[in-house]
mmCIF file of C-alpha atoms and ligand atoms in Angstrom:
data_model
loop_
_atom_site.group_PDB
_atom_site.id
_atom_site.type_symbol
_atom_site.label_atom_id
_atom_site.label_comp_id
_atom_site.label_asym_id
_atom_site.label_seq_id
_atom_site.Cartn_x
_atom_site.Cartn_y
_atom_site.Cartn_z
ATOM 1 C CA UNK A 1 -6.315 11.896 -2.093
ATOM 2 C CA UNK A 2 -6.865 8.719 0.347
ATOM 3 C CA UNK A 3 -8.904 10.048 3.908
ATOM 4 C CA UNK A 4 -9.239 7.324 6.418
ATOM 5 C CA UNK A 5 -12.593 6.181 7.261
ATOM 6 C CA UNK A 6 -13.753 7.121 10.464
ATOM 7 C CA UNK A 7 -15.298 4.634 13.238
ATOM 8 C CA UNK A 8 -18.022 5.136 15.699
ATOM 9 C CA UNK A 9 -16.808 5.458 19.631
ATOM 10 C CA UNK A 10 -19.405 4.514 22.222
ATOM 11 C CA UNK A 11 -19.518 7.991 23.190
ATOM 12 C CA UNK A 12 -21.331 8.785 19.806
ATOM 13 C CA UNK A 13 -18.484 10.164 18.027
ATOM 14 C CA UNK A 14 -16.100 9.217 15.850
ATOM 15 C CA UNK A 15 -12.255 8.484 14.858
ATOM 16 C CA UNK A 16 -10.419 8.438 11.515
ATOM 17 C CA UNK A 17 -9.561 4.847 11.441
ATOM 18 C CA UNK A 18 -5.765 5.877 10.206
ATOM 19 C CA UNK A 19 -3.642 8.669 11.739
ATOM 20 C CA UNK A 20 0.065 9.725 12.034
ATOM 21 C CA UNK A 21 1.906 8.759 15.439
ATOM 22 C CA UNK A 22 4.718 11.348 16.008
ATOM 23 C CA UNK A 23 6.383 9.023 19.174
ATOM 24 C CA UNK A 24 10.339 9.836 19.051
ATOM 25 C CA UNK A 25 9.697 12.686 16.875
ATOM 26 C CA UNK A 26 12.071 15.395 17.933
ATOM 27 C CA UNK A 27 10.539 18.567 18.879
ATOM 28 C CA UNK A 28 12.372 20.774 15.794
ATOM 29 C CA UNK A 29 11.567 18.292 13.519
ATOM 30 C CA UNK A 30 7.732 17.776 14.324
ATOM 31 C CA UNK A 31 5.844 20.437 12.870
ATOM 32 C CA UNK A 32 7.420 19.701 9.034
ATOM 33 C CA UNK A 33 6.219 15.880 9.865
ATOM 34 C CA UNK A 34 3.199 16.959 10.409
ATOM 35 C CA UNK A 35 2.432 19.219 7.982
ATOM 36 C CA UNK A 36 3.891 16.700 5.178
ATOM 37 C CA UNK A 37 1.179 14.907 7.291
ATOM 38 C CA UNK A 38 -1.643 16.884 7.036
ATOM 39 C CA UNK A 39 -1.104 17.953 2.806
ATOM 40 C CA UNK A 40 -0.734 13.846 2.128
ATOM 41 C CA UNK A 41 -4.025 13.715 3.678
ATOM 42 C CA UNK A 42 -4.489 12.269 6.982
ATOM 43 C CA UNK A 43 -6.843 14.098 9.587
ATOM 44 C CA UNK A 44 -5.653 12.634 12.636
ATOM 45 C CA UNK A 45 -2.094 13.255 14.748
ATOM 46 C CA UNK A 46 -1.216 11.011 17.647
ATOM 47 C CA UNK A 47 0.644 12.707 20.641
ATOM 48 C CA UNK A 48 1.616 12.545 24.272
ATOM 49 C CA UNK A 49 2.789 15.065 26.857
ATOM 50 C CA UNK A 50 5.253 12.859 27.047
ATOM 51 C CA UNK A 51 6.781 13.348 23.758
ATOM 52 C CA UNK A 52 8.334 16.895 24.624
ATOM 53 C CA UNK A 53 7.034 17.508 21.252
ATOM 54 C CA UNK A 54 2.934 18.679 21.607
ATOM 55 C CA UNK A 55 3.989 22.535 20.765
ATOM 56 C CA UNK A 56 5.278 21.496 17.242
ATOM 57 C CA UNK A 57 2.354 19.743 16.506
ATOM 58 C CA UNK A 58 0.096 22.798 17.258
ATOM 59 C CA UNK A 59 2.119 24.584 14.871
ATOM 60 C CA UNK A 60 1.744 22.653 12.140
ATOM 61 C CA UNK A 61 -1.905 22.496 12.927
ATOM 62 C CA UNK A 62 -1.814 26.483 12.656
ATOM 63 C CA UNK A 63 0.388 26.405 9.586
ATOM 64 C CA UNK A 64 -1.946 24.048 8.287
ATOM 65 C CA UNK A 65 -5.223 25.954 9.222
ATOM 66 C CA UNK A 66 -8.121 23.596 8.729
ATOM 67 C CA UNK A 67 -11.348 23.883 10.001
ATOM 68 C CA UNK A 68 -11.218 22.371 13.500
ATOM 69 C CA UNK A 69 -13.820 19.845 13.049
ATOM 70 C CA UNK A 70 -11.771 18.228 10.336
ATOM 71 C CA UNK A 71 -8.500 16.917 12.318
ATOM 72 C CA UNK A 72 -8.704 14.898 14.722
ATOM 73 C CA UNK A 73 -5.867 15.132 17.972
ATOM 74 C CA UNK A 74 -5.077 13.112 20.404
ATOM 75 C CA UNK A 75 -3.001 13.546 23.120
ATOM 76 C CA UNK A 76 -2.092 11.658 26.712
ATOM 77 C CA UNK A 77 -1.735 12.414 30.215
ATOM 78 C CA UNK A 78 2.239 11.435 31.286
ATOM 79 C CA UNK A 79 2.785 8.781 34.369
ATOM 80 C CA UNK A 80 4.032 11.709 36.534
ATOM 81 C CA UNK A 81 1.008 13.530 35.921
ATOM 82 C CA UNK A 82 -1.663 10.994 37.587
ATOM 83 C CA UNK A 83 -4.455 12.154 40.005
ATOM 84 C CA UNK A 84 -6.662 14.445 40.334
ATOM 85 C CA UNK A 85 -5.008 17.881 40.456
ATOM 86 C CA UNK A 86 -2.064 17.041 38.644
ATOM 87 C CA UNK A 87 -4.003 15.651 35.505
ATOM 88 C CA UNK A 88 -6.024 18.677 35.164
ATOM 89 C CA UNK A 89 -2.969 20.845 35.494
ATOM 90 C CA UNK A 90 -1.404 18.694 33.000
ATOM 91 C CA UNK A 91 -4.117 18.690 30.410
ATOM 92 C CA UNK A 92 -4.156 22.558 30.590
ATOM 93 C CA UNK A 93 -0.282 22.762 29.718
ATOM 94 C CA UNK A 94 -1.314 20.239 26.976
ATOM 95 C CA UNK A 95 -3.969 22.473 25.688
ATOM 96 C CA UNK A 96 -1.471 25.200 25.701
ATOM 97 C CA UNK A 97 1.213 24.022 24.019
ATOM 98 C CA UNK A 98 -1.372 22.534 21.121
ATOM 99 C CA UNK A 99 -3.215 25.874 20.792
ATOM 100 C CA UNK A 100 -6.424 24.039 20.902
ATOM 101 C CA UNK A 101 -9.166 24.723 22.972
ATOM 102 C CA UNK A 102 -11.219 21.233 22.763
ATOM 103 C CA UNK A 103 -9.226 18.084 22.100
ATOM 104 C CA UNK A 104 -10.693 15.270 20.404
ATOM 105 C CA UNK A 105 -8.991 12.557 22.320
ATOM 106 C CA UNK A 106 -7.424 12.463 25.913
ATOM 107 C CA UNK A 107 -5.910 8.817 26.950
ATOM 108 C CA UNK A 108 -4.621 8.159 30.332
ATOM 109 C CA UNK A 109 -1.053 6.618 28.914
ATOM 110 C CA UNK A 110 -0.080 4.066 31.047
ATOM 111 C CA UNK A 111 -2.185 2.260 34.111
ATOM 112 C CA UNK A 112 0.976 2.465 36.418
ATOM 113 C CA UNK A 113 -1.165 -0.060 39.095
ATOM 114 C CA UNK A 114 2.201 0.542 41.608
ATOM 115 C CA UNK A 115 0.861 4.297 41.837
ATOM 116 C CA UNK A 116 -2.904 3.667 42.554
ATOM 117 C CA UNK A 117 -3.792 6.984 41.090
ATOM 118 C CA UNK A 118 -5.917 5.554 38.352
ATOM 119 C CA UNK A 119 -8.992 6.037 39.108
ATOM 120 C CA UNK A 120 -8.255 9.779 40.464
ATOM 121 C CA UNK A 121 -7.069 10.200 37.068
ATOM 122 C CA UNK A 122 -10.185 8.731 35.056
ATOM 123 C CA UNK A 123 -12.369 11.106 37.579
ATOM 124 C CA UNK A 124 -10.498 14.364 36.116
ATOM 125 C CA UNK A 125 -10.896 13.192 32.617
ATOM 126 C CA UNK A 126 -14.625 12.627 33.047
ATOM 127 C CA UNK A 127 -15.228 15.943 34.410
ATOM 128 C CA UNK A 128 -13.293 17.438 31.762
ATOM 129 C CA UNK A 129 -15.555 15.691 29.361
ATOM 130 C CA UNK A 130 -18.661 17.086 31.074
ATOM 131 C CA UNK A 131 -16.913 20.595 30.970
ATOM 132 C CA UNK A 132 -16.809 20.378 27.129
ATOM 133 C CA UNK A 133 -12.908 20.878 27.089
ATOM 134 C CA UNK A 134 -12.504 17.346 25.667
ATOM 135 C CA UNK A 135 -14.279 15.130 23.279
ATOM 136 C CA UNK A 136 -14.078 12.055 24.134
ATOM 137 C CA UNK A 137 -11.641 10.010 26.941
ATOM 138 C CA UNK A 138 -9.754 6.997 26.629
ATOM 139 C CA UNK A 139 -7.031 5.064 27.908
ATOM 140 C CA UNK A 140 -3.616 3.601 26.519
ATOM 141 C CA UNK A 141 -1.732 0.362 27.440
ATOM 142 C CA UNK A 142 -4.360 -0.441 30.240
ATOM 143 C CA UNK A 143 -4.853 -4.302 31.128
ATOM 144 C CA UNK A 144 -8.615 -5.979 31.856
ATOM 145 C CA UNK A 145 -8.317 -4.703 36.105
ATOM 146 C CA UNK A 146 -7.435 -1.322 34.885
ATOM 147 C CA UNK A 147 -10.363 -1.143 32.814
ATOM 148 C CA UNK A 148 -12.555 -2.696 35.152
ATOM 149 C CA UNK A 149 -10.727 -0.199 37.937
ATOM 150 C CA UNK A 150 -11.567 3.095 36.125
ATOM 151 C CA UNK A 151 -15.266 2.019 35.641
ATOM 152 C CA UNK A 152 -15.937 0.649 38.769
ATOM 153 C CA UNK A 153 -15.005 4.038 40.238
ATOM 154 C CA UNK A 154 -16.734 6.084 37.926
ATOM 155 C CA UNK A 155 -19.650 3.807 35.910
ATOM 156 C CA UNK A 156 -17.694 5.361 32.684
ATOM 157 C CA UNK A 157 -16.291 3.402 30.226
ATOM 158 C CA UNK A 158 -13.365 4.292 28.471
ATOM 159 C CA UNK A 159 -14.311 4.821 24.377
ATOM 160 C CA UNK A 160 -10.738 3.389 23.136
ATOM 161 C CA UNK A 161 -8.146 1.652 24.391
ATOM 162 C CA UNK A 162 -4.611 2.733 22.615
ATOM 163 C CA UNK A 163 -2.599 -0.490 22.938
ATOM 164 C CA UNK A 164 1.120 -2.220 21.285
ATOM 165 C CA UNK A 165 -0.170 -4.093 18.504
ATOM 166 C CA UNK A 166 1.718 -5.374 15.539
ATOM 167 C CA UNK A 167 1.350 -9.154 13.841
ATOM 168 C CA UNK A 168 4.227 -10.294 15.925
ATOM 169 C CA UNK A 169 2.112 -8.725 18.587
ATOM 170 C CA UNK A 170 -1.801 -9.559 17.901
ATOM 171 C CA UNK A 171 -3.118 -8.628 21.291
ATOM 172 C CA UNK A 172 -5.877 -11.554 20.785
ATOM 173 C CA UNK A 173 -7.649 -11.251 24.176
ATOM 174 C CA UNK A 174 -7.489 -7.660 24.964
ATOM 175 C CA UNK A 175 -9.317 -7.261 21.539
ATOM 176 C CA UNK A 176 -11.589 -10.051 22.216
ATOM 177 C CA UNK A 177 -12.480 -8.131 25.584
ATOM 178 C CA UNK A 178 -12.060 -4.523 23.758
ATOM 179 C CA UNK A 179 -15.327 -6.014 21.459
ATOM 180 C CA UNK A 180 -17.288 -7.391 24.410
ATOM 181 C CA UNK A 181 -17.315 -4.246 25.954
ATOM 182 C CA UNK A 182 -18.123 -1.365 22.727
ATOM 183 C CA UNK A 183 -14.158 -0.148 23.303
ATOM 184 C CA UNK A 184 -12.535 0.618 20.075
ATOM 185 C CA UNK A 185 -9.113 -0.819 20.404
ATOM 186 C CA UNK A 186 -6.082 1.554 18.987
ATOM 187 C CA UNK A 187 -2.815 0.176 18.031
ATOM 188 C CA UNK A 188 0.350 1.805 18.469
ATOM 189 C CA UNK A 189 3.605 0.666 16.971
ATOM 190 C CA UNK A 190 1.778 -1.047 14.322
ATOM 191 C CA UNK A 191 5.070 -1.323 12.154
ATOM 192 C CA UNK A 192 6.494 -3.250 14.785
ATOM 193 C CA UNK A 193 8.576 -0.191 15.451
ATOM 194 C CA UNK A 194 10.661 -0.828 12.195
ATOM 195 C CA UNK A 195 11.556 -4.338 13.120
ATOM 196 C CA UNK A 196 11.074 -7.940 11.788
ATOM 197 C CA UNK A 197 7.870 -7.988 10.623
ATOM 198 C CA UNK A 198 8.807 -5.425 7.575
ATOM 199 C CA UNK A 199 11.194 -8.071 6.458
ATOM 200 C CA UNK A 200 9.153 -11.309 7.668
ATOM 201 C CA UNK A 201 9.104 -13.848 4.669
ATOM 202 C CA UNK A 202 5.232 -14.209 5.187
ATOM 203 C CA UNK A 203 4.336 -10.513 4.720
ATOM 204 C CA UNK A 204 6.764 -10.039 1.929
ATOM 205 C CA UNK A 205 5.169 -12.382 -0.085
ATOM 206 C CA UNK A 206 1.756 -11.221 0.200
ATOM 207 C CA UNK A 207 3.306 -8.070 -0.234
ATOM 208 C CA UNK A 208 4.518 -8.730 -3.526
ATOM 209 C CA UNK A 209 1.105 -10.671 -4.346
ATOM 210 C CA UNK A 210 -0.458 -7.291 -4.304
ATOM 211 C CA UNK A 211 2.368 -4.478 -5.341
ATOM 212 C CA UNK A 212 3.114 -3.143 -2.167
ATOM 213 C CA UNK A 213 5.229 -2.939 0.749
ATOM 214 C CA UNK A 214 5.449 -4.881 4.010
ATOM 215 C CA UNK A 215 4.545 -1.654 5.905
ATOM 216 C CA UNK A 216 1.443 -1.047 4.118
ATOM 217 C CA UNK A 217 0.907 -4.933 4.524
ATOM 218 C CA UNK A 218 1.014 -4.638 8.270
ATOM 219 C CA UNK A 219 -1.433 -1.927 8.311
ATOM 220 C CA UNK A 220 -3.676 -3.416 6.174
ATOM 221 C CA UNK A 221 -4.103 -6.227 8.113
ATOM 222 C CA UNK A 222 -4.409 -4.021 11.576
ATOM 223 C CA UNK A 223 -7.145 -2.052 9.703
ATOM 224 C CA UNK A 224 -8.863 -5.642 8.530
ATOM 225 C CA UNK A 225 -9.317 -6.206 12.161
ATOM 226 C CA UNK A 226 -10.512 -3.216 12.848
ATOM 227 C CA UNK A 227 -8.734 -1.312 14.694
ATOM 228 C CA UNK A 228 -7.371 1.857 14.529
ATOM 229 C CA UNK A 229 -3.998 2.813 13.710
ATOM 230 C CA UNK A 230 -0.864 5.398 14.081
ATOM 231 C CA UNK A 231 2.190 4.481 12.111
ATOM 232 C CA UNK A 232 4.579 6.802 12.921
ATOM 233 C CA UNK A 233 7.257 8.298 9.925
ATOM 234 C CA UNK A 234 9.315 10.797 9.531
ATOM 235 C CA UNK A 235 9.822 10.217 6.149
ATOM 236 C CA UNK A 236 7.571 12.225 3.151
ATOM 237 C CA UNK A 237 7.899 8.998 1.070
ATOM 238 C CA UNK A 238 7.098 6.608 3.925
ATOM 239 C CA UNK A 239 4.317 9.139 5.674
ATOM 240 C CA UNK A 240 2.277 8.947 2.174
ATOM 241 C CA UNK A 241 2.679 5.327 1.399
ATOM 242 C CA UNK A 242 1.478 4.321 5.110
ATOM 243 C CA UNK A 243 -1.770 6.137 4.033
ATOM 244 C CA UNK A 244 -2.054 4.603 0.861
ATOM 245 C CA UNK A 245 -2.285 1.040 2.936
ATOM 246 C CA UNK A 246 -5.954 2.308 3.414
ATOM 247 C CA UNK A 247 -6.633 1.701 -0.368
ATOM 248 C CA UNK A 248 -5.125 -2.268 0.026
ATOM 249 C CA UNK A 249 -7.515 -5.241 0.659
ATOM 250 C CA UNK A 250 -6.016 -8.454 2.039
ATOM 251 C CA UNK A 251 -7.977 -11.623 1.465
ATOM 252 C CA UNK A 252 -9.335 -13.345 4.766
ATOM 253 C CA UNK A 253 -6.662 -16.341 4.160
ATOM 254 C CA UNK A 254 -4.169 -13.450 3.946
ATOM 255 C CA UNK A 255 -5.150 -11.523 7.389
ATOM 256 C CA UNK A 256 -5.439 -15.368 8.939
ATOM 257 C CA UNK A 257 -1.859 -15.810 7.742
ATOM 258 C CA UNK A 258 -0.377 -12.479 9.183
ATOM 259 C CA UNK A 259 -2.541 -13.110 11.907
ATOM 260 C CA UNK A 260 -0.915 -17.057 12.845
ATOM 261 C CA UNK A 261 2.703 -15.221 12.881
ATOM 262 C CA UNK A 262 1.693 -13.805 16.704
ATOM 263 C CA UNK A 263 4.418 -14.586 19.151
ATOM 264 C CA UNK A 264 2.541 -14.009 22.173
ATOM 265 C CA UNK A 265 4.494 -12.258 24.784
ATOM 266 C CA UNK A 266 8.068 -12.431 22.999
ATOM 267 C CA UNK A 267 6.842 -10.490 20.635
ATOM 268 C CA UNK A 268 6.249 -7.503 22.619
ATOM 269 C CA UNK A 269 8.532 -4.342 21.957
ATOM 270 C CA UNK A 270 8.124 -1.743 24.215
ATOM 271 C CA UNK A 271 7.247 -1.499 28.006
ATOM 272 C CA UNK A 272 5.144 -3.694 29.730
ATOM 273 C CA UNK A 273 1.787 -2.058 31.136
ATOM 274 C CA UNK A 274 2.659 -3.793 34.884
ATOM 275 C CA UNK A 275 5.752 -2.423 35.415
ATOM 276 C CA UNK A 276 6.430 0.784 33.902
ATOM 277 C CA UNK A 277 5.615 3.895 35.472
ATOM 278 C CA UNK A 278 8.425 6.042 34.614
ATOM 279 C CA UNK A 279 8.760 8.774 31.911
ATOM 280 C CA UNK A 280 7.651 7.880 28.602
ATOM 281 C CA UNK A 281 10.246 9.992 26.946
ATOM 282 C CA UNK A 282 10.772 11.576 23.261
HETATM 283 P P1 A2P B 1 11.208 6.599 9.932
HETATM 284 O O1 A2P B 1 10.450 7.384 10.987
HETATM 285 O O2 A2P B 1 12.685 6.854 9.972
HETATM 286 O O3 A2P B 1 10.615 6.774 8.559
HETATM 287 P P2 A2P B 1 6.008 2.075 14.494
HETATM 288 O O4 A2P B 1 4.985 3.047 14.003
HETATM 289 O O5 A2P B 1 5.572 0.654 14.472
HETATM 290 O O6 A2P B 1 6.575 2.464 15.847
HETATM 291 O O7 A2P B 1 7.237 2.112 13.459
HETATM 292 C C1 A2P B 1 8.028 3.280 13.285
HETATM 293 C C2 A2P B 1 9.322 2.888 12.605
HETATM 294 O O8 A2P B 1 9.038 2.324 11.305
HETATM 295 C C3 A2P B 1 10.232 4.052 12.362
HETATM 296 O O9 A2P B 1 11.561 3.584 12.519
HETATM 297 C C4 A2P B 1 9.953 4.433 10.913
HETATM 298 O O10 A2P B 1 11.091 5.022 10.315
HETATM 299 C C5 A2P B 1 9.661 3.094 10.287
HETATM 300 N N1 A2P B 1 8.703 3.193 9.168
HETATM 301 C C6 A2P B 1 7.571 3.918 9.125
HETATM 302 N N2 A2P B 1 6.924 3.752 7.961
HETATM 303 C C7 A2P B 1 7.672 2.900 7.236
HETATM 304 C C8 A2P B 1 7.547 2.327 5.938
HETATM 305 N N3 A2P B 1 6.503 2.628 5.167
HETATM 306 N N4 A2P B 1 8.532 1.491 5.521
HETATM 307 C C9 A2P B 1 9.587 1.188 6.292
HETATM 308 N N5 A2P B 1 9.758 1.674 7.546
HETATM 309 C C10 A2P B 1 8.818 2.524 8.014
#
């Protein structure tokens, strides 16, 4: 059975380098996804508050029954949920509805600068670090001033920054700045949400170079750059063969290739980090 590898996070732990994103899962269909999930293999389950779906994934965790230590959760604090009260209030109802009683990952999901609520935010999530009722904290689609906002407030770095990034998508200078500063960066969407990459002439030939599909093409180069990634499936077939892109290894001309498709900003899929503030949704 493939497990991902896991990287170090500047907090001193670490991350399985592959997981399973469950974005747009329904609620009644979650828990099956992730336990087809969990028996392929993976150790690692990406969700939000903001996916209406975090009590599904706590029973397939149950149904599943490993020890704690070996899966690996992540879950997100909703726009509506910023500041100080309201994120610790929200994190409990996360906790709830996942059944756990430490989570491994806790990202801030979206900067929402409009709200200026950030750094109250980032001040809850430390504390509940230093409580022990999370691992380690992080932030999603936040741009260089957010970073530099939430640290500047609080001298505390976030470990991982969970961002849009597909090879129409390549993210160059957030990575580039991710590096400089020790943050691991995350990708989500890294299928390009289904799109034109999976059929892009480019990744279909090295695809058929090596016997595999575009998808696990597309990973394999996100995992080349090292980042970390959550495809998300709910299909057995496709769930197992996205882990299976862990066992591929592109050449460095290959990962240059995927890498010169980039289309800057048109590329882009889903929100932009300056504007939206609204609910993420299922
Ligand atoms: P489905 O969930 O119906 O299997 P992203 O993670 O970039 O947001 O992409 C998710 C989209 O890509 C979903 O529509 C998902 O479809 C599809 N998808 C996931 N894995 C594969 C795969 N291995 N081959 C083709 N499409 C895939």
């Amino acid at each position: 059975m493939t497990t991902a590898p896991r990287l170090p996070l500047s907090d001193g732990r670490t991350i399985p380098q592959l997981g399973l994103g469950v974005w747009q899962v329904p609620a009644d269909e979650v828990a099956d996804v992730v336990l087809t999930a969990l028996e392929a293999g993976y150790r690692h389950v990406d969700t939000a508050r903001g996916y209406d779906n975090e009590a599904g994934v706590g029973e397939a965790l149950r149904r599943m029954d490993l020890p704690r230590d070996e899966v690996f959760v992540t879950s997100k604090c909703p726009n509506q949920d910023q500041g100080y009260d309201a994120a610790r209030r929200s994190f409990d109802a996360t906790m709830q509805d996942l059944g756990l009683d430490e989570l491994d990952l806790y990202l801030v999901h979206w900067p929402c600068p409009g709200k200026g609520l950030t750094a109250d935010t980032w001040r809850a999530f430390v504390e509940l670090q230093q409580e022990g009722r999370i691992r380690s904290i992080g932030v999603s689609n936040f741009r260089e001033e957010d970073l530099d906002r939430v640290e500047q407030a609080t001298g505390v770095t976030p470990v991982l920054n969970q961002i849009e990034l597909h090879p129409y998508f390549c993210q160059a200078e957030l990575r580039d700045l991710h590096a400089r500063r020790g943050i691991v960066t995350e990708s989500w969407s890294p299928l390009g949400q289904g799109g034109g990459e999976l059929t892009d002439p480019v990744i279909d030939r090295i695809a058929a170079a090596h016997g595999a599909s575009t998808a696990q093409v597309a990973l394999a180069w996100n995992l080349a750059l090292g980042n970390v990634v959550i495809p998300k499936s709910v299909t057995p077939e496709r769930i197992r063969q996205n882990l299976e892109a862990l066992d591929l290894e592109l050449t460095e001309a290959e990962v240059q290739a995927i890498t010169a498709l980039d289309r800057g900003e048109d590329g882009r899929r889903g929100k932009r980090p300056d504007a939206f503030e609204g609910h993420q949704g299922s």
